[in-house]
Short mmCIF file of C-alpha atoms in Angstrom, two decimals:
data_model
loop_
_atom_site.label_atom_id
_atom_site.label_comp_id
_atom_site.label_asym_id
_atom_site.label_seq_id
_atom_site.Cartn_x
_atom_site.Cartn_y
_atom_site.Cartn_z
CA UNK A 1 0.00 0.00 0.00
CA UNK A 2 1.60 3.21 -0.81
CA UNK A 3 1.53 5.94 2.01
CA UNK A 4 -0.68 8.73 1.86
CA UNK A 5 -2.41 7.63 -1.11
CA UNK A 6 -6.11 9.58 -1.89
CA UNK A 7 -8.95 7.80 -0.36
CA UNK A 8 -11.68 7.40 -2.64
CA UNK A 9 -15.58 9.08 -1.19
CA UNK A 10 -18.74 8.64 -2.08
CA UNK A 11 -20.18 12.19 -1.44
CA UNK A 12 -23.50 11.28 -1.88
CA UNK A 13 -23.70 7.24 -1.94
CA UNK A 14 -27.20 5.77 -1.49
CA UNK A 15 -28.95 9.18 -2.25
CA UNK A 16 -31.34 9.30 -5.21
CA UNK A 17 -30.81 10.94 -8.57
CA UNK A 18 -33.83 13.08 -9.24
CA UNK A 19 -34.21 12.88 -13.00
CA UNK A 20 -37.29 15.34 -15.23
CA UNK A 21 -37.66 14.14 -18.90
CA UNK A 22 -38.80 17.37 -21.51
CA UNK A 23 -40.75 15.65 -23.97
CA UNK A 24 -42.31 12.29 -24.90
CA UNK A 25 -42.30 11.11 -27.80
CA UNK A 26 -40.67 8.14 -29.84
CA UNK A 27 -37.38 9.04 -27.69
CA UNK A 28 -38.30 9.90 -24.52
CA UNK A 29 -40.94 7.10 -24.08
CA UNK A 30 -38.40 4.40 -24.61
CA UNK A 31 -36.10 6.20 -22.21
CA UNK A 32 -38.95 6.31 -19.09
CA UNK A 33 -39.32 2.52 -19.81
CA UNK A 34 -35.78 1.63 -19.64
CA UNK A 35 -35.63 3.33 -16.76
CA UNK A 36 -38.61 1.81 -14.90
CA UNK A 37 -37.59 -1.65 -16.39
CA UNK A 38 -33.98 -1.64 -15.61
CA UNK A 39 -33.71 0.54 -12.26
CA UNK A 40 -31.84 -1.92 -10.15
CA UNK A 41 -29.18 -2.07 -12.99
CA UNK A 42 -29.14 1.21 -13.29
CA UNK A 43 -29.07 1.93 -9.04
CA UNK A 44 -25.93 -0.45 -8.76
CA UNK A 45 -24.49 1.37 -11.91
CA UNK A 46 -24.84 5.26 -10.37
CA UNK A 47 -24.23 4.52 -6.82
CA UNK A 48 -28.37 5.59 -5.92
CA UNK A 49 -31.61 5.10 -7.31
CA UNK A 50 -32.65 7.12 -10.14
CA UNK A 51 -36.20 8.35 -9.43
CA UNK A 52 -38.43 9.80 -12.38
CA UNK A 53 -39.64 13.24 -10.64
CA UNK A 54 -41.56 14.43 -13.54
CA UNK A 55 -41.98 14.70 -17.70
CA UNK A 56 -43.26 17.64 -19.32
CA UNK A 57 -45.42 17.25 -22.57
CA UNK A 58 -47.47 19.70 -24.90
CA UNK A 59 -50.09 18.29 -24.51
CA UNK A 60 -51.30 16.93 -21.24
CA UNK A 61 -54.55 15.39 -22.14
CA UNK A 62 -52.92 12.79 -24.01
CA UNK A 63 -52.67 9.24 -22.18
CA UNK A 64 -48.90 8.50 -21.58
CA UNK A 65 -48.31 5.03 -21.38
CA UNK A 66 -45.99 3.80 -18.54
CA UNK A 67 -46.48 7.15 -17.05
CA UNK A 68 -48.18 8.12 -13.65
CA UNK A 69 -50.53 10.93 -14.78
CA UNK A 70 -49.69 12.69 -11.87
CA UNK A 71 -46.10 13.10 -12.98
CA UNK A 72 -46.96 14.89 -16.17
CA UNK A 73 -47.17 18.89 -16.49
CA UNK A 74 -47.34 21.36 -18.95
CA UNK A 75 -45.12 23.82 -17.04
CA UNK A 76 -41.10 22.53 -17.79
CA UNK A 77 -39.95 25.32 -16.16
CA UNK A 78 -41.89 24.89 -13.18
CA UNK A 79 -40.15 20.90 -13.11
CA UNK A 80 -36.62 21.99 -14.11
CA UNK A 81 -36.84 24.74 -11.03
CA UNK A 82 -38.01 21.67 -8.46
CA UNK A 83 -35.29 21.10 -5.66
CA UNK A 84 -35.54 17.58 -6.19
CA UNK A 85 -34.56 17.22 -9.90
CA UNK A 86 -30.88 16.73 -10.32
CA UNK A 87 -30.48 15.94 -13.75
CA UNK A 88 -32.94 17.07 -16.95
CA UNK A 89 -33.03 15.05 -19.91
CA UNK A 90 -34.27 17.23 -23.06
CA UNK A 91 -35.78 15.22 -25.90
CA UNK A 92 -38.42 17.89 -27.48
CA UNK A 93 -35.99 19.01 -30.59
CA UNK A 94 -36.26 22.48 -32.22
CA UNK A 95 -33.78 24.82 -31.19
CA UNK A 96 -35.14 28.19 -29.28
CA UNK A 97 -37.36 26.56 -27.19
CA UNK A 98 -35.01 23.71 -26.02
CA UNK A 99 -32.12 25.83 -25.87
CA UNK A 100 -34.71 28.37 -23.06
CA UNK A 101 -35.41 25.44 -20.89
CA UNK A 102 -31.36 23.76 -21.15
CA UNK A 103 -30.18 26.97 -20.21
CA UNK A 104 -32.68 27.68 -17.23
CA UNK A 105 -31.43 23.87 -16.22
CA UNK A 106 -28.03 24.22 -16.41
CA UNK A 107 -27.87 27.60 -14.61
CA UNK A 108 -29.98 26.46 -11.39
CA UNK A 109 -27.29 23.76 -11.34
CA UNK A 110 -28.59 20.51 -13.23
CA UNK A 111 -27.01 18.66 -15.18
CA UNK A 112 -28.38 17.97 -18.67
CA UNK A 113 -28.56 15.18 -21.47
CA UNK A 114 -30.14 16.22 -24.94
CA UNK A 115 -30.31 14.40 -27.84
CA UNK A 116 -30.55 17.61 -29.66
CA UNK A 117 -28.11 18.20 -32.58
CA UNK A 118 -29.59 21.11 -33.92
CA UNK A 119 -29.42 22.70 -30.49
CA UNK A 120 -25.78 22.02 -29.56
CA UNK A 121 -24.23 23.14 -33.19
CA UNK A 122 -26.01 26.43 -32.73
CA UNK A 123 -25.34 27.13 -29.37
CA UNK A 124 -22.74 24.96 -28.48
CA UNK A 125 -20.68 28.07 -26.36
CA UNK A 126 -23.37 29.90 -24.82
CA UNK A 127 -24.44 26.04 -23.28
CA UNK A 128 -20.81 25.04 -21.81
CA UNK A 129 -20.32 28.21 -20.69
CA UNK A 130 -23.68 28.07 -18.46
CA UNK A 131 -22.32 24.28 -17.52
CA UNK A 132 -18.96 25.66 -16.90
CA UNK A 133 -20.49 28.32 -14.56
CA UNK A 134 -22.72 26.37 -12.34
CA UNK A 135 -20.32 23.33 -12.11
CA UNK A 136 -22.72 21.24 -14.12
CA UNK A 137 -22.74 18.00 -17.27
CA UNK A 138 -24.04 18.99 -20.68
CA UNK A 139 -24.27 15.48 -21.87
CA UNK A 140 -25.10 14.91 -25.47
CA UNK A 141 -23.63 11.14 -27.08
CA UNK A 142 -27.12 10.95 -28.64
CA UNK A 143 -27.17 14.55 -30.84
CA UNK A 144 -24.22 12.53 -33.17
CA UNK A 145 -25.15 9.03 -34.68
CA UNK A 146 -27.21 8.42 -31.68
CA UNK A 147 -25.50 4.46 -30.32
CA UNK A 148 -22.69 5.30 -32.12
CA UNK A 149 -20.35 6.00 -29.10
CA UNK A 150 -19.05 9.31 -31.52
CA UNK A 151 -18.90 11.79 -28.43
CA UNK A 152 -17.05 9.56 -26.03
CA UNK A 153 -14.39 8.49 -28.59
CA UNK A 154 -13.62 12.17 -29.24
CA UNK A 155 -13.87 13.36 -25.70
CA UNK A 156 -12.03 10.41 -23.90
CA UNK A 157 -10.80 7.54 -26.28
CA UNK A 158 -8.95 9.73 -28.68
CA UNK A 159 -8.28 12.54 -26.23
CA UNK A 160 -4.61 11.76 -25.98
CA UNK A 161 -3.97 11.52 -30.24
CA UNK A 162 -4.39 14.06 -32.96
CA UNK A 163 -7.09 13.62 -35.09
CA UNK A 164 -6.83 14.18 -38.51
CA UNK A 165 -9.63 13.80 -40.14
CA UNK A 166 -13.47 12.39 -39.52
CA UNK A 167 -15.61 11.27 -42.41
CA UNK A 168 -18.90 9.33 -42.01
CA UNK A 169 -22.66 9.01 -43.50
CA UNK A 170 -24.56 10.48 -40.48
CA UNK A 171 -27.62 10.87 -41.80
CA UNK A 172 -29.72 7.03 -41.89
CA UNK A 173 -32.74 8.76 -43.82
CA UNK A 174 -30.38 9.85 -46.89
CA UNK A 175 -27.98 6.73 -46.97
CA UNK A 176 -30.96 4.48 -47.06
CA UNK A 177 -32.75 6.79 -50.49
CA UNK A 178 -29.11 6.21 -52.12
CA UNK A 179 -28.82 2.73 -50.68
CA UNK A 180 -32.22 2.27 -52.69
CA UNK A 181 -31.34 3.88 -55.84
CA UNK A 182 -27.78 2.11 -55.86
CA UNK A 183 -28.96 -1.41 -55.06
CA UNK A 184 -32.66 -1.01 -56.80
CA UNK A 185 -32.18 1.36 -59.45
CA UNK A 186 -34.67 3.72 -58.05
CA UNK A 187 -35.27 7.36 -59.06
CA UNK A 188 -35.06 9.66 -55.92
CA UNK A 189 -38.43 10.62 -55.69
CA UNK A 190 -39.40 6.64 -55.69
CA UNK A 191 -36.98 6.07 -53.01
CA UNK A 192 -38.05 8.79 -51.09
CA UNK A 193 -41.70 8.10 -50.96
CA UNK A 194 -40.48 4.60 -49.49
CA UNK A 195 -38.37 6.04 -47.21
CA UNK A 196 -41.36 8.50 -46.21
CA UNK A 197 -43.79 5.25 -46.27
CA UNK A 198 -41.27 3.43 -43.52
CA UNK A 199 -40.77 6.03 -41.56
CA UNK A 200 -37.43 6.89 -41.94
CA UNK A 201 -38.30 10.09 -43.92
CA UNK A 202 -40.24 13.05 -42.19
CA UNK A 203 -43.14 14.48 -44.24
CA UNK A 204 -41.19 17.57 -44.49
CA UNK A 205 -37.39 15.72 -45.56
CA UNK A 206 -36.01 18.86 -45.80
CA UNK A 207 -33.35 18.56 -42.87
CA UNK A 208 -32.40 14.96 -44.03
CA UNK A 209 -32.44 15.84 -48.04
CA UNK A 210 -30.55 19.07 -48.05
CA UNK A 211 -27.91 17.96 -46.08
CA UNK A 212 -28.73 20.35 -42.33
CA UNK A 213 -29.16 16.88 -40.10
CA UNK A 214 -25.24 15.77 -41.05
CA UNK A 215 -24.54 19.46 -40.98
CA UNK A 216 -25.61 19.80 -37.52
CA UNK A 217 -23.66 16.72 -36.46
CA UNK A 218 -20.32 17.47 -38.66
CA UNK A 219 -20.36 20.71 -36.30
CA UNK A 220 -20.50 18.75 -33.44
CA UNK A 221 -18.04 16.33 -34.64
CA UNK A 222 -15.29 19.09 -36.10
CA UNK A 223 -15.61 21.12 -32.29
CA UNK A 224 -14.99 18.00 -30.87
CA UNK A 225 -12.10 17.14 -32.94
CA UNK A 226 -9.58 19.62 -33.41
CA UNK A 227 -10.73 21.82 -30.50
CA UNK A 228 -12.11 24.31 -31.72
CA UNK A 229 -15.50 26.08 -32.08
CA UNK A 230 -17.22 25.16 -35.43
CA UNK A 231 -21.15 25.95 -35.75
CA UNK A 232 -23.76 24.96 -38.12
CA UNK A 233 -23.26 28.35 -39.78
CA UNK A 234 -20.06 27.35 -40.34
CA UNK A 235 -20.65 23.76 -42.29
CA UNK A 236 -21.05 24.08 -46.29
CA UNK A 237 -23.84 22.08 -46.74
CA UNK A 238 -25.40 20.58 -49.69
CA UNK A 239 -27.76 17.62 -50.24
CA UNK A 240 -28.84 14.65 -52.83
CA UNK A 241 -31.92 16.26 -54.25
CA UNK A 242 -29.77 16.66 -57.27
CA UNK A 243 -28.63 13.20 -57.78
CA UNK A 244 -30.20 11.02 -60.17
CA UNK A 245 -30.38 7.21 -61.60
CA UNK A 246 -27.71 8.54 -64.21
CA UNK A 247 -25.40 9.95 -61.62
CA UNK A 248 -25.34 6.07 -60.22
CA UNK A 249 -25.10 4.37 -63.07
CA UNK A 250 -21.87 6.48 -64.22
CA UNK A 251 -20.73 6.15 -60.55
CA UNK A 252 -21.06 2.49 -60.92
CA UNK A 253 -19.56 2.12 -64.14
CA UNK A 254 -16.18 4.39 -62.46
CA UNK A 255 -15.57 1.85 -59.77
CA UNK A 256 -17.97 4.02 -57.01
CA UNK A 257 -21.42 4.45 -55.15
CA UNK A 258 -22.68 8.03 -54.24
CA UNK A 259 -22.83 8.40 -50.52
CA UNK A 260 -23.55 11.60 -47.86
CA UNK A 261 -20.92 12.16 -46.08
CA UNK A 262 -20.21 14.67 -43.46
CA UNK A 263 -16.27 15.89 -43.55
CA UNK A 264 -14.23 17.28 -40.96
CA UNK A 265 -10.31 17.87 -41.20
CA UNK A 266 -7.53 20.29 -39.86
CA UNK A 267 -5.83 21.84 -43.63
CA UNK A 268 -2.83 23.58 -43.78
CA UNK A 269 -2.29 26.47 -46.06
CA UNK A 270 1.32 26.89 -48.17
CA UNK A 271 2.23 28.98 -45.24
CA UNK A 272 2.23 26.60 -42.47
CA UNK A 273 -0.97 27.96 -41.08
CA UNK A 274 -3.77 25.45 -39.62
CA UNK A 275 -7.50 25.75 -40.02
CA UNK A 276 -10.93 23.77 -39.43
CA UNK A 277 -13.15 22.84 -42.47
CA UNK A 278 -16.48 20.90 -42.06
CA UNK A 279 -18.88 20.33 -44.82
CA UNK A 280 -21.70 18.21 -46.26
CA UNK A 281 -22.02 17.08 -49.82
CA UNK A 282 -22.86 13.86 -52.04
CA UNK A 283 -19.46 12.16 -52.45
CA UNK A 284 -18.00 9.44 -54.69
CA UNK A 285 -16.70 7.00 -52.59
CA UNK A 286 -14.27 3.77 -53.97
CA UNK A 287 -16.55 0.51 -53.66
CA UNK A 288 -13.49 -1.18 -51.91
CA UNK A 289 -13.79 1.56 -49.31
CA UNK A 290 -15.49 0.66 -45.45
CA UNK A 291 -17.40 3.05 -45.81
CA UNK A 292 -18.92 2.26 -49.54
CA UNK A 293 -20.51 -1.34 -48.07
CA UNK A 294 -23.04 0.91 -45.35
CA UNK A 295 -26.03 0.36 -46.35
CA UNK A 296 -29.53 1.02 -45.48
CA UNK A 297 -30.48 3.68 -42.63
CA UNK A 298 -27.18 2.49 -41.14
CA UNK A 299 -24.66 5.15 -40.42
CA UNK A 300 -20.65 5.05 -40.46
CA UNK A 301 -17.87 7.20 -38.66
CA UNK A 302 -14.66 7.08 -40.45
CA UNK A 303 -11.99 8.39 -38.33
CA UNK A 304 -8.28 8.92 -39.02
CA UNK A 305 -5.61 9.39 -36.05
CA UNK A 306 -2.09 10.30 -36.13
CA UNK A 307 -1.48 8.00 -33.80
CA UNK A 308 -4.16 5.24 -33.68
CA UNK A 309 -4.74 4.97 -37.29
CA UNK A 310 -8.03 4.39 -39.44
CA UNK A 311 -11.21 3.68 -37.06
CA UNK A 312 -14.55 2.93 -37.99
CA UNK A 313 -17.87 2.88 -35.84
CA UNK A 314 -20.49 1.62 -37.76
CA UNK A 315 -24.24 0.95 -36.74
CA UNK A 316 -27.55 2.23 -36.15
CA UNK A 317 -27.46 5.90 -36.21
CA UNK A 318 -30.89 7.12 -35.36
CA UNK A 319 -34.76 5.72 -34.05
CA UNK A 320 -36.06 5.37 -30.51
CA UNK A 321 -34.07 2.25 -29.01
CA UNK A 322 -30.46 3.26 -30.42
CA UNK A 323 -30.89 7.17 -29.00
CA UNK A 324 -32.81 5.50 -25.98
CA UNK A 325 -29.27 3.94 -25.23
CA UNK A 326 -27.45 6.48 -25.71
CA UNK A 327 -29.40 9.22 -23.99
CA UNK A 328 -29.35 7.05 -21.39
CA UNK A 329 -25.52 5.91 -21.12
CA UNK A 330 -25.37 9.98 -20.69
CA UNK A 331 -28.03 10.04 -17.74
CA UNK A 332 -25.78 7.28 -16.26
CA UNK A 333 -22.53 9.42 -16.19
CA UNK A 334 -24.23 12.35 -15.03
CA UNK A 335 -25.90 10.56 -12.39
CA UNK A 336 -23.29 9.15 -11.14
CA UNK A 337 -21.22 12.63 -10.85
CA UNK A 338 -23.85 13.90 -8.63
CA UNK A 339 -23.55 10.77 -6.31
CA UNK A 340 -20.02 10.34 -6.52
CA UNK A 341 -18.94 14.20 -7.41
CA UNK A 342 -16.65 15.74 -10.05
CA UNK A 343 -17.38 16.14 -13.22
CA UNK A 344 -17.29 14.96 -17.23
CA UNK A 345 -14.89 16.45 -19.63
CA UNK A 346 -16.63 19.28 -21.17
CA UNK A 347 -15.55 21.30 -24.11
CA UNK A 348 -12.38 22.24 -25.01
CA UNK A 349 -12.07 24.87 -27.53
CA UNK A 350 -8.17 25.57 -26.79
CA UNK A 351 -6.66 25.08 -30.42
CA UNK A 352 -9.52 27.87 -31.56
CA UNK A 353 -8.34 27.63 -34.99
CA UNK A 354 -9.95 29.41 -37.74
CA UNK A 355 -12.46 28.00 -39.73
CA UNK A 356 -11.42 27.48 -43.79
CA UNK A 357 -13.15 28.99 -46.37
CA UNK A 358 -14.85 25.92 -48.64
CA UNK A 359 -13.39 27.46 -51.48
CA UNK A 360 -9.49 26.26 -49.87
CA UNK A 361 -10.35 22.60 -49.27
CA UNK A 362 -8.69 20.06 -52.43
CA UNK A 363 -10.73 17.84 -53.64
CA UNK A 364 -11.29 16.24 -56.60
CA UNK A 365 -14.46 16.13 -59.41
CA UNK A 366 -16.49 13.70 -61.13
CA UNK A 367 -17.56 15.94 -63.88
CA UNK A 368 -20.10 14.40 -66.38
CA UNK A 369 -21.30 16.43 -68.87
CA UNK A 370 -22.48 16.65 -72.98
CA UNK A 371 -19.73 18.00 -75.61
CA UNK A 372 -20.04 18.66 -79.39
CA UNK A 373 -18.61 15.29 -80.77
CA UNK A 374 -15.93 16.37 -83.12
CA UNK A 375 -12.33 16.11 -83.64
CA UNK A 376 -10.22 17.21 -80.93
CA UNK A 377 -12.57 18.38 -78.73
CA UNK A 378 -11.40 16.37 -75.98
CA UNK A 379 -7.79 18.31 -76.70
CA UNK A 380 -9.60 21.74 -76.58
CA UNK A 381 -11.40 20.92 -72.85
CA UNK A 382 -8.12 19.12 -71.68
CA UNK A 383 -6.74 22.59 -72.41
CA UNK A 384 -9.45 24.34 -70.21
CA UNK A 385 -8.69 21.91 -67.00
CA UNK A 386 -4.92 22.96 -68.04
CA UNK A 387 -5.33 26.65 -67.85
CA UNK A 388 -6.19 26.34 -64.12
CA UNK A 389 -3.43 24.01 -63.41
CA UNK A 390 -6.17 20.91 -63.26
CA UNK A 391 -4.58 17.65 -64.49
CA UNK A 392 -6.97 14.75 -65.22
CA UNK A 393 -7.14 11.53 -63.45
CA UNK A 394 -9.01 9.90 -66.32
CA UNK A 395 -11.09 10.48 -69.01
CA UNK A 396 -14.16 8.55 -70.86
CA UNK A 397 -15.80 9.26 -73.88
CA UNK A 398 -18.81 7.50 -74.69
CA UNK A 399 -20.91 8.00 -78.08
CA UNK A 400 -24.22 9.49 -78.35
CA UNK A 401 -26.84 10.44 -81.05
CA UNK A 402 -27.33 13.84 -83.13
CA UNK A 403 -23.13 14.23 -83.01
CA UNK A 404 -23.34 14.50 -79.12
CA UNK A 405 -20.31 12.76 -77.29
CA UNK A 406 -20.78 11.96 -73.37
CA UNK A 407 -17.39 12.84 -71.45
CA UNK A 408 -16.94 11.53 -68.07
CA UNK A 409 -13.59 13.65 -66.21
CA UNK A 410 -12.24 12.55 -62.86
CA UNK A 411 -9.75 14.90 -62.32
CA UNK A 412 -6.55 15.23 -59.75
CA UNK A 413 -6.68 17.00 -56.39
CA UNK A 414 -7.17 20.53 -56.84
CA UNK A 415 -8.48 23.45 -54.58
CA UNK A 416 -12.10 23.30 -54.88
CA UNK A 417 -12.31 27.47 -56.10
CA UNK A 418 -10.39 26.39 -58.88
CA UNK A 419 -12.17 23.47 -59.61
CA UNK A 420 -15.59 25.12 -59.43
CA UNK A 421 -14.29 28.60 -61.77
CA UNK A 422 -13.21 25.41 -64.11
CA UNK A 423 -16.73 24.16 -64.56
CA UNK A 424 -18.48 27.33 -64.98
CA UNK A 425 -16.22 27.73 -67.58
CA UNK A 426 -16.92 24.82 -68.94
CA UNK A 427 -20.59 25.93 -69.16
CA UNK A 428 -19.66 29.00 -71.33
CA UNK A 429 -17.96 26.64 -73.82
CA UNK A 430 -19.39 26.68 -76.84
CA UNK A 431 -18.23 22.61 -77.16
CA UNK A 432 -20.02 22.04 -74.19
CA UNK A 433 -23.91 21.56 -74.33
CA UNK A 434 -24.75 20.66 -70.49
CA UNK A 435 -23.26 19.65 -67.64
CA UNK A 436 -25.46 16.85 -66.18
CA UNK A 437 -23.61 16.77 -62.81
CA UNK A 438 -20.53 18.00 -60.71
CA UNK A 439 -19.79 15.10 -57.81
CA UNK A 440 -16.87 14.84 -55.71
CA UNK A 441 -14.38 12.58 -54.60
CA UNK A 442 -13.44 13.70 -51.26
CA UNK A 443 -12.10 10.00 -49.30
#
């Protein structure tokens, strides 16, 4: 035994965890089961009982199954301000009305677990600093890939490396409309009405289909990352409204499938200088990639350490039993740092690097697009790509009717200003008579 060695306390061992859920629905009933079903698990886990004090809903008069009707109220900030609530789980979604009651939470010294993406990349600084202030846990594993155990292996597992780069489909409502169309041959609107019909699309896709979901989460995941503030605001963001049956067959044919992918990565400029880039677009990925075999609603976090190498987490990345777990593994750890004390990392914006313009990032383009067939047109475009210092990866020409020529251009890593000021020249060209799509290769 060595001498004067710290003896460990429980401050609080025994005591019960008062716990108020904001909002019911798909989420938050699964996670007020689990709760009732597993509490002896979950009192040996925390060091107390967790006790359900209350759950605040809309609407009131609707039955809540599992649910004391005594325990549900209208009035969330009249629950949050209760002495006896310790920790407040926020599952309601939106962003000004969540980010109210968090922030009322947090500063009369609860801890808090959201699920709530949207909420943390907006106001990501204004919510640590009111954790920071009252001594408090802003939880949030769930608001990124929801099982996926993204937050933790940022926070804790990969504290002590330097992350390069993250890359992942984060969005299960996307992957599985180009799962459908790769696999099926769909046309996006087909897949999307089945994706609406199962439930994995909203009736409104917008978030999912123009790319804000993964945007949301690529903010979380960049802050996380290199340490260092990045909001939704700050994300270039585009979705896969745009892609179409053609788009996968050429894909195909080049040796790729079309995925969503979120993108986060430190770049250096040709001065030494580091910055932050996150961003959102439809992406070419190589079929002998891990991440080109996802399928379905699944999502897939691709991350690349200095020191640890290539990791993937791969699994179910959204629906009421995978953000039930993790919402809960949260409620857990800040649970058990009100019985035990101390506190969970929080965020660490040290590096505070500046955040890239889009226009700096290299990547490279799949350019597809209709040219005048006749000789030595492909000599005349070559020369465009060559007057921006563009050289071409490969080229394929493929006959058409009415002395039309299709020409498929992967070219070589470029910045992406460049590459875009190449294709709108393109347009201009008088050899050129459409563009049919501009896709990336960014893995």
């Amino acid at each position: 035994m060595v001498a004067n060695s710290p003896t460990y306390t429980e401050n609080n061992a025994g005591k019960p965890v008062g716990i108020a859920v904001l909002g019911m629905g798909t989420v938050g009933t699964e996670v007020i089961r689990l709760l009732a079903e597993n509490s002896e698990d979950f009192r040996q886990r925390v060091g107390g009982p967790l006790e359900l004090r209350g759950v605040a809903v809309d609407d009131t008069s609707k039955p809540r199954r599992g649910v004391d009707p005594e325990m549900i109220t209208g009035d969330a900030h009249a629950l949050i301000a209760r002495d006896d609530v310790d920790v407040v789980v926020e599952l309601i979604g939106g962003i000004e009305y969540p980010r109210e009651l968090v922030l009322a939470a947090l500063r009369a010294g609860k801890s808090v677990v959201t699920a709530n993406k949207a909420l943390v990349a907006a106001h990501a600084d204004e919510l640590a600093q009111a954790a920071e202030e009252s001594g408090v846990d802003l939880y949030f594993e769930a608001a990124v890939a929801a099982a996926i155990p993204v937050v933790g292996m940022l926070r804790r597992s990969l504290a002590g490396d330097q992350i390069q780069r993250i890359s992942g489909i984060v969005n299960g409502t996307t992957n599985f409309i180009l799962d459908k169309m790769i696999t099926e041959g769909m046309g996006y609107d087909e897949a999307l009405q089945i994706a609406t019909d199962l439930g994995y699309a909203e009736a409104d896709p917008t978030a999912d289909v123009d790319g804000h979901d993964a945007a949301s989460k690529a903010a979380i995941m960049a802050s996380l990352g290199f340490y260092t503030r990045v909001n939704f605001k700050d994300v270039h963001c585009e979705g896969i409204r745009d892609i179409t049956a053609a788009d996968i067959a050429a894909a195909d044919k080049a040796g790729y499938v079309i995925k969503l992918l979120g993108i986060c990565e430190k770049i250096t400029d040709d001065q030494g200088n580091d910055a932050v880039n996150a961003r959102v677009h439809p992406t070419l990925v190589a079929k002998d990639h891990p991440l080109a075999s996802v399928n379905e609603s699944y999502n897939a976090i691709f991350v690349e350490a200095e020191a640890a190498g290539s990791l993937m987490f791969y699994g179910n990345g959204a629906g009421g039993d995978p953000t039930a777990s993790a919402v809960l593994g949260d409620l857990v750890g800040a649970s058990r740092n009100k019985v035990h004390g101390g506190r969970a990392p929080g965020d660490n914006t040290y590096a505070n690097l500046p955040i890239a313009d889009f226009g700096e990032v290299h990547t490279r383009y799949h350019i597809d697009m209709e040219v005048v067939d006749r000789a030595g047109v492909l000599s005349d475009l070559s020369a465009t790509f060559a007057q921006q210092g563009i050289s071409l990866r490969t080229v394929r020409q493929e006959e058409n009717e009415d002395g039309i020529a299709r020409l498929i251009v992967v070219t070589h890593s470029a910045k992406e200003s460049v590459l875009h000021d190449t294709v709108e020249a393109l347009k201009k060209s008088s050899d050129v008579k459409k563009v049919h799509s501009v896709i990336r290769l960014d893995v």
